[in-house]
Amino acid sequence: MVETLEAPRFHPPAPKPRTEPLGTLAFLMEVRRNPLATWMEEHFEELVITGEGALGRLTVVNDPAVIRHVLLDNASNYRKDDLQIRILAPGLGRGLVTAEGEEWKLQRRTIAPLFTPRHVAGFFPPMVEAAERLVRRWQRRPDGRVVDAALEMTRITLDVLERTIFTTGVARDPDALGRAITRFFEGQGRVDPLDIFGFPDWVPRIGRLRTRPAIRFFDEMVGDLIGARKALIARGEAAPRDLLTLLLEASDPETGKGLSDIEVRANIVTFIGAGHETTANALSWSLYLLSQDETARARIEREVDEVLGKGTVEPHHLEQLVYTRAVIDEAIRLYPPAPYMSRAAINDDRIGDLEIPAGSIVAIAPYVLHRHKKLWDQPDVFRPERFLPEERGRIDRFAYLPFGAGPRVCIGASFSLQEAVIVLATIVRSVRLDLVPGHEVMPLQRITLRPRGGLPMRLTRRT
Ligand code: HEM
């Protein structure tokens, strides 16, 4: 019998885990430069590590049972910690990501119905249109032209959000909205030492000062859009069924109360902030990984050609594009767009032998969890097959957390997966992207996990 050897698979680049801990100052500098590079070998080998650091007592948890306890079974004993809120709130305001306690509960109850499968399915056409427009633009270029795939993915996810949140009637120049959004979020991503040490919000953070005009412009623009839409609804005219109208009409199923203007605005900013770079990164990493693995690329092209032919993605294709989806799942395992989550314990807690004192921090880092040696077979290898239906059942629900888990699980998960499958399948149908030789790829953690220095890729049309 002829033995068929599997081709060696690709080991995607990542900072080498440290063997020695960093001193406090070096640690702070590394956190500002690239927090990913602070992880140590033991984090990828031990299930629970507790230590005292600049932030007080910190327990890094990779044990799926403990994670389940913190995020789900005893979730009411844990809140998002102050550092996380200080980093996210200047950009996202008091929307669903940063709200806590009763305020969060009310917002979540009111907003959850916007992301039901029926509503998400309703966003299918704008997603397909955006993907088709992108590949039409690319196909007009001669073969060999270089594009920054990371930038292009950020553009398309913004385009999709603009079309699903506002549909029509972006009051000013739509490109200006895109530029304002990009500038608005640019200054938000870096962890500022002033945040780590808990300086009050009125102490200016240099990185954020530069984005102030963008914040004002963006805020005014969203305010104008809300005002115009409310006037339209008040006049009894038919309003588009986009996320803006849904937010304005949403009411708490228990009390019947709607969201205030401030909450509507904060959640629009939140959807854009939480939804555009994350989904863009999922797509960028998928494109990069495919460009490095001929076996995976041949397989996804075969699937897309069989399912789509030359046509556009249709809703019933989603369940047939299983390998396409597995590539995305594997890309966000290796490069989770939200690589770090943390919680502060409200009261003392005990999970088996593990004690979590009140006020201490529990860190759950999907980046570490997803590459943990005790939880994954060949964790550092790109192998989308592990997410195909026949193997997926072996993955513990709490070992794979690209979208978090429990009551605060990502509200936009199915929105972004639908978008990612549509965009990736449309791209694969139409073009091939190859990394420009010599470009070194490395993940960089800001709030999200992006390729440092972008992804220059060469386009070739598929005929
Ligand atoms: C690949 C894309 C995405 C990834 C990886 C992602 C990841 C996450 C994660 C890990 C959380 C939980 C954070 C925690 O528990 O501390 C979260 C929450 C959230 N995400 Fe996403 N997200 C994505 C796309 C989106 C999209 C498209 C939207 C909206 C349109 C969105 C809106 C939100 C909101 C509002 C929350 C807060 C939910 C709550 O606390 O109740 N996300 N996301």
XYZ file of C-alpha atoms and ligand atoms in Angstrom:
506
model
C 0.000 0.000 0.000
C 1.301 3.471 -0.820
C 1.449 5.630 2.241
C 0.260 9.180 1.608
C 2.132 11.679 3.694
C 0.339 14.889 4.585
C 2.198 17.967 3.381
C 3.855 19.819 6.300
C 1.517 22.508 7.563
C 2.241 26.143 8.147
C 3.414 27.476 11.550
C 2.096 31.052 11.579
C 4.346 33.734 13.064
C 3.941 34.878 16.662
C 6.206 36.437 19.307
C 8.285 33.786 21.050
C 6.978 33.265 24.593
C 9.429 34.524 27.234
C 11.435 32.237 29.458
C 12.205 34.947 32.048
C 9.731 37.440 33.545
C 10.178 41.145 32.737
C 10.894 43.755 35.421
C 8.089 46.249 36.124
C 9.398 49.041 33.874
C 10.284 46.706 31.013
C 6.864 45.074 31.411
C 5.070 48.425 31.138
C 7.086 49.366 28.062
C 6.326 46.022 26.424
C 2.612 46.353 27.273
C 2.637 49.677 25.440
C 4.604 48.283 22.487
C 2.934 44.894 22.036
C 1.235 43.192 25.016
C 1.374 39.884 23.126
C 5.128 39.751 23.700
C 4.742 39.725 27.503
C 3.394 36.162 27.719
C 5.720 33.528 29.125
C 6.189 29.896 28.182
C 4.447 28.762 31.358
C 1.262 30.579 30.365
C 0.970 28.225 27.409
C 1.646 25.186 29.611
C -0.099 25.760 32.959
C -3.862 25.905 33.417
C -3.838 28.520 36.191
C -1.080 30.992 37.106
C -1.453 33.484 39.922
C 0.937 36.353 40.521
C 1.311 39.842 41.921
C 1.992 42.512 39.300
C 1.621 46.208 38.544
C -2.138 45.601 38.613
C -2.297 43.789 41.953
C -3.186 40.115 42.181
C -3.769 38.612 38.763
C -4.854 35.050 37.987
C -4.342 33.974 34.388
C -6.840 31.214 33.718
C -6.650 28.627 30.932
C -8.670 25.901 32.615
C -11.957 25.581 30.673
C -13.844 24.593 33.854
C -12.619 27.691 35.723
C -13.344 29.906 32.724
C -16.868 28.519 32.603
C -17.283 29.315 36.287
C -16.092 32.927 35.883
C -17.859 33.786 32.628
C -21.037 31.768 33.074
C -21.870 29.896 36.294
C -20.851 32.649 38.721
C -20.772 35.537 36.225
C -22.664 37.854 38.588
C -19.612 37.841 40.907
C -17.398 39.305 38.198
C -17.392 42.708 36.535
C -15.217 44.161 33.809
C -12.184 45.603 35.581
C -11.352 49.312 35.758
C -8.328 49.142 33.441
C -10.405 47.616 30.678
C -13.127 50.220 31.104
C -10.526 53.050 31.129
C -9.091 51.795 27.846
C -12.416 51.200 26.117
C -14.707 53.920 27.447
C -13.078 56.981 25.783
C -13.807 55.376 22.413
C -17.000 53.480 23.078
C -18.808 55.649 25.634
C -21.273 53.961 27.962
C -22.640 51.487 25.422
C -23.122 47.765 25.779
C -19.409 46.871 25.899
C -18.564 49.148 28.820
C -21.866 49.351 30.759
C -22.067 47.411 34.022
C -24.669 46.134 36.489
C -28.282 47.126 36.070
C -27.469 49.588 33.277
C -25.844 46.770 31.238
C -28.719 44.373 31.943
C -31.308 46.860 30.652
C -29.264 47.686 27.533
C -28.559 44.018 26.761
C -32.247 43.065 27.089
C -33.255 45.921 24.835
C -30.573 45.452 22.194
C -30.405 41.622 21.994
C -33.496 41.389 19.709
C -31.635 43.463 17.068
C -29.218 40.590 16.524
C -31.683 37.703 16.211
C -31.039 35.338 13.258
C -33.932 36.989 11.375
C -32.424 40.470 11.635
C -28.896 39.254 10.883
C -30.229 37.430 7.803
C -31.815 40.747 6.792
C -28.309 42.229 6.559
C -27.271 39.667 3.944
C -27.823 41.921 0.865
C -25.687 44.883 2.025
C -22.896 42.456 2.946
C -22.966 40.812 -0.490
C -23.103 44.220 -2.229
C -20.068 45.463 -0.308
C -18.105 42.271 -1.109
C -19.016 42.417 -4.809
C -18.059 46.077 -5.031
C -14.676 45.323 -3.514
C -13.818 42.514 -5.944
C -15.098 44.541 -8.932
C -12.689 47.300 -7.935
C -9.853 44.797 -7.551
C -10.628 43.066 -10.831
C -10.238 46.319 -12.729
C -6.565 46.358 -11.695
C -3.890 44.597 -13.725
C -2.578 41.320 -12.319
C 0.344 41.773 -9.959
C -0.917 45.026 -8.424
C -0.203 45.243 -4.682
C -2.956 46.132 -2.209
C -2.815 46.424 1.571
C -5.245 43.622 2.375
C -5.516 44.705 6.026
C -6.535 48.232 5.041
C -8.957 46.911 2.428
C -10.593 44.637 5.015
C -10.989 47.564 7.411
C -12.642 49.534 4.605
C -15.070 46.791 3.709
C -16.149 46.115 7.295
C -16.742 49.847 7.789
C -18.677 49.927 4.556
C -20.861 47.030 5.781
C -21.463 48.721 9.137
C -22.369 52.025 7.478
C -24.836 50.222 5.243
C -26.360 48.137 8.016
C -26.508 50.895 10.640
C -27.519 53.862 8.522
C -28.558 52.298 5.162
C -29.214 55.664 3.589
C -28.999 59.261 4.522
C -25.427 59.593 5.760
C -25.933 63.331 6.129
C -22.458 64.453 5.086
C -19.889 63.012 2.733
C -19.858 59.187 3.320
C -16.071 59.068 2.807
C -15.725 61.719 5.503
C -17.647 59.446 7.857
C -15.227 56.599 7.089
C -12.214 58.865 7.653
C -13.662 60.224 10.901
C -14.329 56.733 12.192
C -10.797 55.603 11.347
C -9.223 58.628 13.065
C -11.614 58.310 15.983
C -10.452 54.790 16.779
C -6.775 55.315 15.895
C -5.860 56.899 19.215
C -7.855 54.473 21.306
C -5.936 51.250 20.912
C -2.746 51.765 22.903
C -2.568 50.873 26.580
C -1.466 54.089 28.292
C 0.641 53.735 31.493
C -1.616 56.420 33.008
C -4.514 53.994 32.599
C -2.581 51.175 34.244
C -1.810 53.327 37.274
C -5.402 54.505 37.505
C -4.839 58.231 36.850
C -8.199 60.014 36.718
C -9.794 60.588 33.320
C -9.128 64.350 33.328
C -5.352 63.730 33.115
C -4.789 63.966 29.356
C -3.463 60.902 27.523
C -1.185 62.180 24.751
C -2.297 59.548 22.248
C -5.917 60.513 22.709
C -5.412 64.293 22.516
C -4.697 64.004 18.807
C -8.020 62.296 18.198
C -10.166 64.910 19.932
C -11.249 66.760 16.746
C -12.153 63.413 15.180
C -14.202 62.479 18.238
C -16.096 65.770 18.002
C -16.711 65.439 14.268
C -17.824 61.825 14.560
C -20.051 62.582 17.534
C -21.735 65.452 15.697
C -22.245 63.327 12.628
C -23.871 60.490 14.545
C -25.979 63.075 16.409
C -27.175 64.548 13.079
C -28.045 61.101 11.758
C -30.051 60.226 14.848
C -31.869 63.581 14.716
C -32.757 63.180 11.042
C -34.012 59.631 11.543
C -36.114 60.561 14.559
C -37.720 63.373 12.552
C -38.487 60.942 9.731
C -40.100 58.464 12.124
C -42.042 61.296 13.824
C -43.424 62.386 10.425
C -44.734 58.833 10.009
C -42.598 58.242 6.929
C -41.264 54.760 6.175
C -37.853 54.437 7.815
C -35.261 51.963 6.522
C -35.075 48.788 8.617
C -31.456 49.287 9.598
C -29.751 49.107 13.001
C -30.382 52.817 13.636
C -34.163 52.466 13.258
C -34.095 49.218 15.238
C -32.185 50.938 18.064
C -34.588 53.895 18.087
C -37.604 51.588 18.167
C -36.122 49.065 20.617
C -37.810 48.686 23.969
C -37.036 46.635 27.041
C -39.270 43.532 26.790
C -39.883 43.701 30.557
C -40.551 47.414 31.123
C -41.373 48.649 27.619
C -38.844 51.495 28.084
C -36.734 52.593 25.116
C -33.108 53.738 25.000
C -32.183 57.378 25.672
C -30.561 59.421 22.867
C -27.241 59.111 24.691
C -27.572 55.325 24.835
C -28.520 55.122 21.161
C -25.480 57.191 20.244
C -23.136 55.216 22.531
C -24.316 51.962 21.014
C -23.903 53.125 17.444
C -20.319 54.039 18.285
C -20.013 50.686 20.090
C -21.238 48.647 17.110
C -18.759 50.424 14.860
C -15.931 50.199 17.389
C -16.526 46.598 18.423
C -17.496 45.401 14.970
C -15.202 46.857 12.338
C -11.609 46.114 13.290
C -12.462 42.759 14.818
C -14.169 41.438 11.695
C -11.530 43.104 9.490
C -8.785 41.299 11.412
C -10.592 37.959 11.128
C -10.617 38.444 7.347
C -7.057 39.758 7.065
C -5.641 36.824 9.016
C -7.702 34.371 6.939
C -6.324 35.845 3.707
C -2.780 35.788 5.038
C -2.969 32.186 6.284
C -4.444 30.991 2.994
C -1.611 32.677 1.103
C 0.885 30.576 3.085
C -0.755 27.171 2.757
C -1.296 25.793 -0.734
C -3.271 22.780 0.556
C -5.788 24.952 2.375
C -5.968 27.419 -0.501
C -6.662 24.702 -3.056
C -9.362 23.257 -0.835
C -11.190 26.541 -0.195
C -11.022 27.445 -3.903
C -12.514 24.070 -4.788
C -15.326 24.519 -2.282
C -16.130 28.076 -3.349
C -16.067 27.130 -7.055
C -18.427 24.212 -6.451
C -20.858 26.133 -4.253
C -20.902 29.549 -5.947
C -19.793 28.844 -9.511
C -19.553 32.347 -10.917
C -22.530 33.621 -8.929
C -22.827 35.696 -5.781
C -23.210 34.293 -2.266
C -26.820 33.471 -1.389
C -28.240 32.710 2.057
C -28.525 28.939 1.452
C -24.810 28.803 0.527
C -23.747 29.595 4.080
C -24.252 26.058 5.327
C -22.425 24.634 2.317
C -19.344 26.829 2.748
C -18.062 24.674 5.622
C -14.377 24.823 4.777
C -14.556 28.594 4.244
C -16.055 28.900 7.705
C -13.409 26.517 9.143
C -10.633 28.743 7.736
C -12.160 31.747 9.531
C -12.610 29.764 12.767
C -8.977 28.642 12.608
C -7.739 32.159 11.765
C -9.464 33.576 14.858
C -8.128 30.699 16.958
C -4.541 31.574 16.038
C -5.119 35.323 15.908
C -8.196 36.092 18.048
C -9.270 39.645 17.131
C -10.127 40.244 20.806
C -7.037 38.602 22.345
C -7.589 39.507 26.004
C -10.518 39.686 28.423
C -10.427 40.342 32.138
C -12.725 40.526 35.096
C -12.517 41.800 38.691
C -13.994 39.602 41.448
C -16.711 41.413 43.409
C -16.708 38.994 46.387
C -14.255 36.284 47.438
C -14.709 33.200 45.325
C -13.421 29.632 45.414
C -13.286 27.190 42.533
C -11.988 23.836 43.778
C -8.616 24.661 45.333
C -8.357 28.000 43.602
C -9.119 31.070 45.678
C -10.025 34.333 44.008
C -10.042 37.167 46.568
C -12.479 40.063 46.141
C -10.972 42.847 44.015
C -8.393 40.633 42.308
C -8.257 40.302 38.543
C -8.938 37.192 36.483
C -7.373 37.302 33.015
C -8.788 35.165 30.232
C -6.655 35.582 27.148
C -8.059 33.849 24.051
C -4.631 34.321 22.418
C -2.998 32.128 25.088
C -5.969 29.800 25.584
C -6.186 29.044 21.855
C -2.503 28.053 21.705
C -2.399 26.180 24.992
C -0.360 22.985 24.891
C -2.709 21.053 27.170
C -5.857 21.962 25.243
C -4.938 21.744 21.581
C -3.287 19.243 19.286
C -0.452 21.023 17.415
C -1.605 24.405 18.751
C 0.839 26.452 16.669
C -0.086 24.889 13.332
C -2.658 26.277 10.888
C -5.099 23.391 10.360
C -8.663 24.499 9.512
C -9.788 20.848 9.429
C -10.039 20.863 13.231
C -13.158 23.033 12.805
C -14.911 20.797 10.267
C -18.094 19.196 11.629
C -16.464 15.754 12.096
C -13.726 17.138 14.394
C -15.310 20.212 15.935
C -17.115 18.274 18.662
C -13.735 17.552 20.279
C -13.174 21.234 21.088
C -14.259 22.262 24.583
C -16.695 25.188 24.421
C -14.598 27.007 27.032
C -11.253 26.365 25.322
C -12.268 28.376 22.258
C -13.484 31.884 23.025
C -13.053 34.236 20.079
C -16.406 35.807 20.992
C -16.263 35.290 24.764
C -18.977 33.337 26.584
C -21.745 33.664 29.134
C -24.100 36.613 29.520
C -21.541 39.040 28.036
C -20.828 36.942 24.950
C -20.379 39.016 21.790
C -23.750 40.217 20.600
C -22.437 40.595 17.041
C -20.927 37.085 16.641
C -23.359 35.789 14.019
C -23.380 39.170 12.251
C -19.600 39.093 11.890
C -19.339 35.401 10.965
C -21.989 35.854 8.277
C -20.113 38.869 6.949
C -16.726 37.115 7.096
C -17.970 34.043 5.178
C -19.637 36.220 2.508
C -16.580 38.425 2.037
C -14.014 35.600 2.103
C -15.977 33.408 -0.324
C -16.487 36.346 -2.705
C -12.779 37.181 -2.641
C -11.690 33.548 -3.120
C -14.128 33.194 -6.049
C -12.604 36.169 -7.822
C -8.941 36.695 -6.993
C -5.839 35.206 -5.415
C -3.814 37.193 -2.926
C -0.133 36.476 -2.337
C 1.985 38.123 0.302
C 4.652 40.391 -1.169
C 7.929 38.442 -0.781
C 10.128 39.692 2.035
C 7.314 41.289 4.036
C 7.562 40.073 7.618
C 4.201 39.387 9.232
C 3.782 39.660 12.999
C 0.637 40.062 15.133
C 0.374 43.342 17.053
C -2.061 43.779 19.908
C -3.752 47.113 20.231
C -7.272 46.515 21.508
C -7.607 44.084 18.636
C -4.990 41.794 17.122
C -3.860 43.088 13.766
C -0.947 42.370 11.405
C 1.814 44.868 12.265
C 2.546 47.159 9.317
C -0.405 45.910 7.267
C -0.527 43.089 4.732
C 0.867 44.018 1.310
C -0.508 41.398 -1.058
C -0.322 40.893 -4.801
C -3.590 40.437 -6.657
C -4.115 37.908 -9.432
C -7.535 37.511 -11.059
C -8.931 33.988 -11.104
C -10.387 33.045 -14.435
C -14.696 38.727 14.508
C -15.442 39.690 15.025
C -15.672 39.899 16.507
C -14.987 39.399 17.577
C -13.780 38.475 17.587
C -15.643 39.908 18.768
C -15.258 39.574 20.063
C -15.963 39.930 21.196
C -15.672 39.450 22.530
C -14.543 38.501 22.909
C -16.580 39.996 23.357
C -16.708 39.741 24.870
C -15.825 40.663 25.685
C -15.837 40.319 27.165
O -16.589 39.459 27.614
O -15.052 40.957 27.899
C -17.433 40.861 22.575
C -18.461 41.625 23.066
C -19.218 42.478 22.287
N -19.205 42.592 20.905
Fe -18.020 41.578 19.656
N -16.679 40.716 18.390
C -16.749 40.731 17.018
C -17.666 41.397 16.232
C -18.669 42.217 16.710
C -19.640 42.918 15.913
C -19.754 42.842 14.384
C -20.415 43.651 16.767
C -21.596 44.576 16.487
C -22.100 44.858 15.328
C -19.936 43.388 18.113
C -20.456 43.941 19.250
C -20.134 43.534 20.534
C -20.792 44.063 21.724
C -21.879 45.134 21.754
C -20.227 43.389 22.831
C -20.562 43.593 24.301
C -21.642 42.622 24.715
C -22.029 42.750 26.174
O -21.143 43.026 27.003
O -23.212 42.560 26.463
N -18.882 42.512 18.039
N -17.051 40.787 21.250
